[in-house]
């Protein structure tokens, strides 16, 4: 297991902590693989009844590691990022998340596949795919408009704006807000409440809730994935990501758009 992903069991709750604070918890290939392994192990272990994702104190995650996007972009459905998303989406046990600080890209879109999400006032949600020459993933092109309407979703997916925790609560992206200092204990308490409930009834209820949108989510993921992978090789994406590491604004006036 990667040391950038820590797992800890609190009674019947498995806590998966993203722990790469020097890089704002940006997710590498190894971290996706470690999270997928932790999810699969939790699903297989009858002693685990609830899964909880948490970040470090100052950040949830800055999203996919941009150096990985440049140097080892996902090539298809078996890539670590897609395997992680598919495993999360298929999780039968309830999944909670506690969000402090930045939740960028997949840091926001993965929350669409968690059952209960709580955040501190420090939380900042952003899906800046367009700013990077990319397009939505994790079925967010379907689920964000469904959740908050096309116009609010366009603020996230087209403008790449940042939502603070109050806005995220107002649009239904999170269940509740707690002081950052109390958040982890509060979410663990919610997880304990769920873990004490009859597990089969919980599992079947989640399964029923997810059953109807499942085919649409799968279809959206497939269509998004093909476009996303192609976009990663575009000159727009290369300019945006290179600019990030060179700590300059990207200049899209010179890029020649790639036909798609
Ligand atoms: N991939 C790789 N490295 C990243 C990263 C990412 N997604 N996000 C942050 N980092 C690294 C920075 O390069 C920097 O590394 P360095 O100290 O070696 O130079 C370190 O993490 C701290 O980031 P910094 O940008 O200085 O922190 P900040 O507090 O000013 O800003 C963010 C935080 C998250 C707003 C900013 O880092 C950011 O926009 N990151 C990119 C987010 C992104 O586009 N994710 C992909 C979405 S698909």
PDB file of N, CA, C and O in Angstrom, residues 117 127 145 214:
ATOM      1  N   UNK A 117     -21.615  13.300   2.307  1.00  0.00           N
ATOM      2  CA  UNK A 117     -20.414  14.134   2.225  1.00  0.00           C
ATOM      3  C   UNK A 117     -20.581  15.329   3.164  1.00  0.00           C
ATOM      4  O   UNK A 117     -21.603  16.021   3.121  1.00  0.00           O
ATOM      5  N   UNK A 127     -13.975  22.029 -10.523  1.00  0.00           N
ATOM      6  CA  UNK A 127     -13.756  21.037 -11.589  1.00  0.00           C
ATOM      7  C   UNK A 127     -13.222  21.796 -12.818  1.00  0.00           C
ATOM      8  O   UNK A 127     -13.970  22.065 -13.750  1.00  0.00           O
ATOM      9  N   UNK A 145     -25.272  18.432 -13.624  1.00  0.00           N
ATOM     10  CA  UNK A 145     -26.502  19.113 -14.058  1.00  0.00           C
ATOM     11  C   UNK A 145     -27.751  18.525 -13.409  1.00  0.00           C
ATOM     12  O   UNK A 145     -28.677  19.257 -13.069  1.00  0.00           O
ATOM     13  N   UNK A 214     -27.883   3.675 -12.664  1.00  0.00           N
ATOM     14  CA  UNK A 214     -26.618   2.968 -12.954  1.00  0.00           C
ATOM     15  C   UNK A 214     -26.282   2.920 -14.444  1.00  0.00           C
ATOM     16  O   UNK A 214     -25.145   3.182 -14.840  1.00  0.00           O
TER      17      UNK A 214
END
